[in-house]
Coordinates of C-alpha atoms in Angstrom, one line a residue:
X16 CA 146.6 -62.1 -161.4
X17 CA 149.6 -63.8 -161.5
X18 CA 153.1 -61.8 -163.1
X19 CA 155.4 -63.3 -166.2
X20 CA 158.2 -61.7 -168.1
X21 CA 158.8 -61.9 -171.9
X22 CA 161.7 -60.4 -173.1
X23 CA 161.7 -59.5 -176.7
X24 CA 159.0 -58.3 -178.8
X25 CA 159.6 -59.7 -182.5
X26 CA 157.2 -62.7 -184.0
X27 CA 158.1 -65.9 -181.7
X28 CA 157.7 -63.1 -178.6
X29 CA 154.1 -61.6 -179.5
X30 CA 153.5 -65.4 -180.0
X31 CA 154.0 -66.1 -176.7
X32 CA 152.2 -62.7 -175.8
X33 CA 149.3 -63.9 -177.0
X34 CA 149.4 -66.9 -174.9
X35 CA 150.1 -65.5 -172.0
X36 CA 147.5 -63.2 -172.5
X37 CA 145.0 -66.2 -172.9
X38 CA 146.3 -68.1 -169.7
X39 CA 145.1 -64.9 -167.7
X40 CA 148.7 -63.7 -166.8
X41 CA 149.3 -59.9 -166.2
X42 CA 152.2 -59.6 -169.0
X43 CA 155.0 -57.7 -168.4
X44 CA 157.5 -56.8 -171.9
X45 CA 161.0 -55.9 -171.7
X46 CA 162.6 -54.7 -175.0
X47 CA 165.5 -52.6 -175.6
X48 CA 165.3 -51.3 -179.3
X49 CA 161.3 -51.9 -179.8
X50 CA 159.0 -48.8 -178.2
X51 CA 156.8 -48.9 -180.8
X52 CA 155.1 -52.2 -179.8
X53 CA 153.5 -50.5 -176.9
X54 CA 151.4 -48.5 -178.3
X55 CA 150.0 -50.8 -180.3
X56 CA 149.8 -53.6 -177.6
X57 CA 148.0 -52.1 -174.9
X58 CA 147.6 -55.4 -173.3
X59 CA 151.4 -55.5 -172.1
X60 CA 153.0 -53.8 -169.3
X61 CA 156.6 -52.2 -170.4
X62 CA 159.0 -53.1 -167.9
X63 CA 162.1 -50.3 -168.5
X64 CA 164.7 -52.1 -166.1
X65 CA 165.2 -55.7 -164.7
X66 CA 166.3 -54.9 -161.4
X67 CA 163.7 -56.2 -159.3
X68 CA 162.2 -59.4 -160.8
X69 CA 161.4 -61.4 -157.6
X70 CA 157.8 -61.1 -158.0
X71 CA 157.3 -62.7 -161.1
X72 CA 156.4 -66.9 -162.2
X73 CA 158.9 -67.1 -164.6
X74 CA 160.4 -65.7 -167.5
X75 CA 160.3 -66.2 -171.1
X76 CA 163.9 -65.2 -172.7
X77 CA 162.7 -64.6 -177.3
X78 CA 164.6 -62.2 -178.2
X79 CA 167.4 -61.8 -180.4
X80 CA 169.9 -64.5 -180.4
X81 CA 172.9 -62.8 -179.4
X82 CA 171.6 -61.1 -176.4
X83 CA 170.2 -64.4 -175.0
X84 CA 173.4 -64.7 -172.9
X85 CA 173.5 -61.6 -171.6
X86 CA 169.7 -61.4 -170.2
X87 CA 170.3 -65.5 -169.0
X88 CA 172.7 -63.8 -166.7
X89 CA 170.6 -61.7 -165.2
X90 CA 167.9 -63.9 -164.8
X91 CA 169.4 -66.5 -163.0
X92 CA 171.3 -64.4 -160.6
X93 CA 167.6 -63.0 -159.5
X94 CA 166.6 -67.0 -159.7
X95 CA 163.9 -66.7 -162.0
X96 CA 162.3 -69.8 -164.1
X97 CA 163.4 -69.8 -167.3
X98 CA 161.9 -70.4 -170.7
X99 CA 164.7 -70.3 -173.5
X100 CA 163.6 -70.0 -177.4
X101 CA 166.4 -71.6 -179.1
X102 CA 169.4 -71.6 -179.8
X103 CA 170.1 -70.8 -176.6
X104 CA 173.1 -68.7 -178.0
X105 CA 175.4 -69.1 -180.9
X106 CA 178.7 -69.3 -179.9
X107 CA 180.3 -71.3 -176.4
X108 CA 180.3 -69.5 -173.6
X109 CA 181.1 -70.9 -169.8
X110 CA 178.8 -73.6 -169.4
X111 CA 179.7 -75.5 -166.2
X112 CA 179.3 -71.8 -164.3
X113 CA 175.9 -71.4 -166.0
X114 CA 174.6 -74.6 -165.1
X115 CA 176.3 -74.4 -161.4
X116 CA 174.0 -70.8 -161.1
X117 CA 171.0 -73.1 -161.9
X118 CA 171.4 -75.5 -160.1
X119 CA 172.4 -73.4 -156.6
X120 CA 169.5 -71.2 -157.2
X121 CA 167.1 -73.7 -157.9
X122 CA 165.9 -73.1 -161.4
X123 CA 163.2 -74.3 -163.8
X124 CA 165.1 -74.1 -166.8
X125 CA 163.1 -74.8 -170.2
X126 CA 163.6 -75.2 -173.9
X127 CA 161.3 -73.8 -176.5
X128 CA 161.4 -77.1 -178.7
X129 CA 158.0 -76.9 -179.2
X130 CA 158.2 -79.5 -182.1
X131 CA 158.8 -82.5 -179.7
X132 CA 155.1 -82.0 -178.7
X133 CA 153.5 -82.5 -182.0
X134 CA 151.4 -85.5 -182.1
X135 CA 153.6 -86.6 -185.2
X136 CA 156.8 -86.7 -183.6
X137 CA 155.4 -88.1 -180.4
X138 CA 153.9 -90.8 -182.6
X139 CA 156.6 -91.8 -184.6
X140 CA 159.0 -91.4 -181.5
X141 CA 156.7 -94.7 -180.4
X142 CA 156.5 -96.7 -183.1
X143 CA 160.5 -96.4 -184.0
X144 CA 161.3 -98.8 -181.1
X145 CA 159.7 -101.5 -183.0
X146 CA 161.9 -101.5 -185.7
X147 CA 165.5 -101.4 -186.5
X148 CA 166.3 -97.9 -188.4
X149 CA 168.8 -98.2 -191.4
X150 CA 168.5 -94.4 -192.4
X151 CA 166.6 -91.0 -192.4
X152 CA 166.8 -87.7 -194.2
X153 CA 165.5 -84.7 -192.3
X154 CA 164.2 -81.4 -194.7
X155 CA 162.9 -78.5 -193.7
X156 CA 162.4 -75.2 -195.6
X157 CA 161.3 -71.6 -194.9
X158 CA 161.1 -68.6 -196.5
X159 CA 161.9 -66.1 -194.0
X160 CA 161.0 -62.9 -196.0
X161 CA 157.6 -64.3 -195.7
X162 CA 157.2 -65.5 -192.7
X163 CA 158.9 -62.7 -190.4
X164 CA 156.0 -60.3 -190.6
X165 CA 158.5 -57.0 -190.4
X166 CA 160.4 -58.8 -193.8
X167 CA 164.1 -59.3 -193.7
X168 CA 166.6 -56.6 -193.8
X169 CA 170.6 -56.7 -193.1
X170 CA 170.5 -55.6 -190.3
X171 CA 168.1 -58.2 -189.1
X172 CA 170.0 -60.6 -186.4
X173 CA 167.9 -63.8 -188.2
X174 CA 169.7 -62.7 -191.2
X175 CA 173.4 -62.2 -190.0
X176 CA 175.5 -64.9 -188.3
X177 CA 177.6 -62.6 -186.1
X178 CA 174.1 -61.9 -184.2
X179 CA 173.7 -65.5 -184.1
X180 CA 170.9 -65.9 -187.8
X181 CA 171.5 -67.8 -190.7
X182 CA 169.8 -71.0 -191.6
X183 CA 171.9 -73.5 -188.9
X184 CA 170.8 -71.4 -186.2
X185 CA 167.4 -70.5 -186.7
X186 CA 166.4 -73.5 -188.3
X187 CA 168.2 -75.8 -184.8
X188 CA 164.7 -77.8 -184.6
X189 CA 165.7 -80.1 -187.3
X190 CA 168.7 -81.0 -185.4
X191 CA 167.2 -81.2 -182.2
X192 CA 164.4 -84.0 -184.0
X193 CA 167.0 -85.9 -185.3
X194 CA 169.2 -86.0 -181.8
X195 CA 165.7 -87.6 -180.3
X196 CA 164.6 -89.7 -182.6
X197 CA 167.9 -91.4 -184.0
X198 CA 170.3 -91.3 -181.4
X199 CA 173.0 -88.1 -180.4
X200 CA 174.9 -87.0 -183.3
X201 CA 177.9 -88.4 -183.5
X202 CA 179.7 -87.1 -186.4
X203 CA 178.7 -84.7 -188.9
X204 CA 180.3 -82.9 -191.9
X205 CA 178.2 -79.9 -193.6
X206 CA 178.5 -77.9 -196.5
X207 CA 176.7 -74.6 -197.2
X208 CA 176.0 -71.8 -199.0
X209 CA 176.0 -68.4 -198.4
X210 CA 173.4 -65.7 -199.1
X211 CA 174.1 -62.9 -201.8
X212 CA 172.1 -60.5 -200.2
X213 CA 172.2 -61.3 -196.2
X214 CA 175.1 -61.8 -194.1
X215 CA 174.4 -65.7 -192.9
X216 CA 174.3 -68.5 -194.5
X217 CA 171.1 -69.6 -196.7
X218 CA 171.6 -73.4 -197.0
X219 CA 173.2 -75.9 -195.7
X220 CA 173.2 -79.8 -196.2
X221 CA 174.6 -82.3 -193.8
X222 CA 175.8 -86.0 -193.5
X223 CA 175.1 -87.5 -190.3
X224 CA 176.2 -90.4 -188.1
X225 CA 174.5 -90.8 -184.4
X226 CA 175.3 -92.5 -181.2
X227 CA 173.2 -95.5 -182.5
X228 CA 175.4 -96.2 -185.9
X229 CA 172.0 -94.3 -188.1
X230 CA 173.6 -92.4 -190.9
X231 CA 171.4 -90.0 -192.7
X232 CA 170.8 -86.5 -194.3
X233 CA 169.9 -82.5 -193.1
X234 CA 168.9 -80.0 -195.8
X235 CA 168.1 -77.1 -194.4
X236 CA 166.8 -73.7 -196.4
X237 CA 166.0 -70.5 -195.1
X238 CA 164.4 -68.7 -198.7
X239 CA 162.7 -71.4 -199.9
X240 CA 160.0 -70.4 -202.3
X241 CA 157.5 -73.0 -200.4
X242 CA 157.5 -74.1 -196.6
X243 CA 158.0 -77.9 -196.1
X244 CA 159.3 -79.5 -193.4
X245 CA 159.6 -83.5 -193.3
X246 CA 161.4 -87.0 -192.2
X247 CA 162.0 -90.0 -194.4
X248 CA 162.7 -92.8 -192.4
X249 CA 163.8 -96.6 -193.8
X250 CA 163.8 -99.4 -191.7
X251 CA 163.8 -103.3 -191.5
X252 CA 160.2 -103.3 -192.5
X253 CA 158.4 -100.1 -193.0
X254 CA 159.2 -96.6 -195.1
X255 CA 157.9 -93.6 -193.1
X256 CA 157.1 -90.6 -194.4
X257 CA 156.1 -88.0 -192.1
X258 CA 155.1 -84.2 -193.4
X259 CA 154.7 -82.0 -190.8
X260 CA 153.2 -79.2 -193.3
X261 CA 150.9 -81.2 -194.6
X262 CA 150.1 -83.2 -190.7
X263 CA 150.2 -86.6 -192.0
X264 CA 152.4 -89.7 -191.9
X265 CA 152.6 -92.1 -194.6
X266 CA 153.4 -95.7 -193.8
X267 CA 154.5 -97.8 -196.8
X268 CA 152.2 -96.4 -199.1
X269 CA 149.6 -95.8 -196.0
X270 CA 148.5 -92.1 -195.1
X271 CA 147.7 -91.9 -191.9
X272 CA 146.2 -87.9 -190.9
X273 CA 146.4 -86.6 -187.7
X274 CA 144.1 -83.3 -186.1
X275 CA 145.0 -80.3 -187.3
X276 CA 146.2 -79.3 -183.4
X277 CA 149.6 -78.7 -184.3
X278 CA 149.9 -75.4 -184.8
X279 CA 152.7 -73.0 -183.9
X280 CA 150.7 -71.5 -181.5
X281 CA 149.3 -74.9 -180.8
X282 CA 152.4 -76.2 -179.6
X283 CA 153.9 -73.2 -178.0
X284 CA 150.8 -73.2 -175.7
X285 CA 151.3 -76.7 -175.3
X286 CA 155.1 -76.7 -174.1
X287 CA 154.3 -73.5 -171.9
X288 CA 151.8 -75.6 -170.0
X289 CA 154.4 -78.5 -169.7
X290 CA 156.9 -75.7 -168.1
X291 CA 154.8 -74.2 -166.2
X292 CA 153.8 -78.3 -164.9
X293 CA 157.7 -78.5 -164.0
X294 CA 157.5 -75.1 -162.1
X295 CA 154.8 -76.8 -159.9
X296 CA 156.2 -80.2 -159.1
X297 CA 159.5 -78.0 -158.3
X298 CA 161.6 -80.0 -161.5
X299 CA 165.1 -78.8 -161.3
X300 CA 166.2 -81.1 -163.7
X301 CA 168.8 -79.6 -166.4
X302 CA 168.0 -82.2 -169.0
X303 CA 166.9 -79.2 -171.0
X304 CA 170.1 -77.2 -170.4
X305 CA 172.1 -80.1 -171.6
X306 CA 170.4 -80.9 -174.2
X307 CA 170.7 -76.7 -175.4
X308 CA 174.0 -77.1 -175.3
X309 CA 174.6 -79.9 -177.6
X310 CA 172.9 -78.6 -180.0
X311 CA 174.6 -75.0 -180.0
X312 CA 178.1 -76.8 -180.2
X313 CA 176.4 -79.1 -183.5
X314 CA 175.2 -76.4 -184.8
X315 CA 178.7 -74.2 -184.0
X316 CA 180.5 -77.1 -185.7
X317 CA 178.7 -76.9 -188.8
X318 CA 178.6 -73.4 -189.1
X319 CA 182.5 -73.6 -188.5
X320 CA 182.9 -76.3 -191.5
X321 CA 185.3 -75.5 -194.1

């Protein structure tokens, strides 16, 4: 049975547990602070040190923002495959030595934008090159004292911005979607809020203007009383709607409905599979690595807006 690493044990990591766990790996869990998840996940192997990880597939780096950089060090000087949850940190750091180590040592490096493999996005992605796009507005909302099973506390890194949290951060998809479907962002000018009983910011709305001359909007909430997530699109011909709560797209008044296979889970399993296909065909590209890092430095220049 073949050996893979996750390191972290909070929601998006058990997530990937699970996964693991259903692919027939022999899981191994490395976590600093969380002991407790042992006992109750007999399943998983407790690795205590990563000094010798030469005998594992890859790696799967979800845990807690601010120690991304730190582990993604230690990974790539053992040359492990590397799947990053995102962001994949929340401030610069040396990225032309990063990407030199990852390239010298042959690395499958891998982002967890699970979101570019819903059916919706991969759809819509298609049927955009038909048309000439005037506009969009990109919304999502969560409330994260729901959905973070342990709740939210101060002292929660989602929840603080000097551990990397707050609503630009952990809510990055959104601004990875818009940087593939309307062009690289170009300019962009935010203002936010802050939260009166967390350390991070709890909304934040944005004006946009990509590579490809599309203006458009970001509103992004991290205590919204109801989840949505969705893209309003206007172009030459056609108004698209497409809800990716409710799995449907509306075209000009037409609702189209798509399977319900779009899951978290769903799509984490999916872009695992993809990852692990890139491990195989030995795919060294760093595609994914670039494409991390302009999304940290968009999200560390709204963050940084006066």
């Amino acid at each position: 049975m073949k050996k893979v690493l996750v390191i972290g044990t909070g929601s998006i990591a058990q997530k990937h547990i699970n996964i693991l766990n259903s692919l027939n790996y022999s899981v191994y869990v490395y976590s600093e602070t969380n002991d407790k998840f042992f006992k109750k996940n007999l399943k998983t192997h407790q690795l205590t040190n990563l000094n010798k990880l030469n005998n594992f597939e890859f790696a799967i780096l979800a845990n807690k923002t601010s120690d991304h950089l730190k582990i993604l060090k230690i990974l790539i000087n053992q040359s492990i495959h590397i799947y990053c949850e995102k962001p994949i940190f929340y401030k610069k750091f040396n990225y032309q030595k990063i990407k030199d180590q990852i390239k010298k040592n042959k690395i499958v490096f891998h982002n967890g934008y699970q979101l570019r493999n819903d059916t919706k996005i991969k759809y819509i992605t298609k049927k955009l090159k038909k048309f000439k796009i005037k506009s969009f507005q990109v919304s999502v909302g969560h409330d994260f004292q729901k959905w973070r099973k342990a709740g939210v506390h101060k002292n929660s890194y989602f929840s603080d911005t000097k551990m990397g949290g707050g609503v630009i951060f952990e809510l990055v998809h959104e601004i990875n979607l818009i940087n593939l479907l309307f062009g690289k962002i170009k300019k962009i000018s935010t203002i936010k809020s802050n939260s009166k009983n967390f350390n991070c910011e709890d909304v934040a709305i944005s004006i946009v203007e990509t590579e490809n001359n599309i203006i458009g909007s970001l509103y992004q909430d991290m205590f919204s009383k109801t989840f949505f997530r969705s893209i309003r699109i206007v172009t030459n011909k056609i108004f698209f709607e497409i809800d990716l709560v409710k799995n449907l797209i509306i075209e000009n008044n037409k609702i189209k409905n798509f399977k319900n296979i779009n899951k978290q889970t769903d799509l984490l399993r999916k872009n695992i599979l993809l990852f692990k296909k890139r491990i195989a065909k030995k795919d060294h590209s760093l595609d994914d690595y670039n494409i991390a890092l302009f999304d940290l430095d968009t999200c560390i220049k709204m963050h940084n807006a006066k």
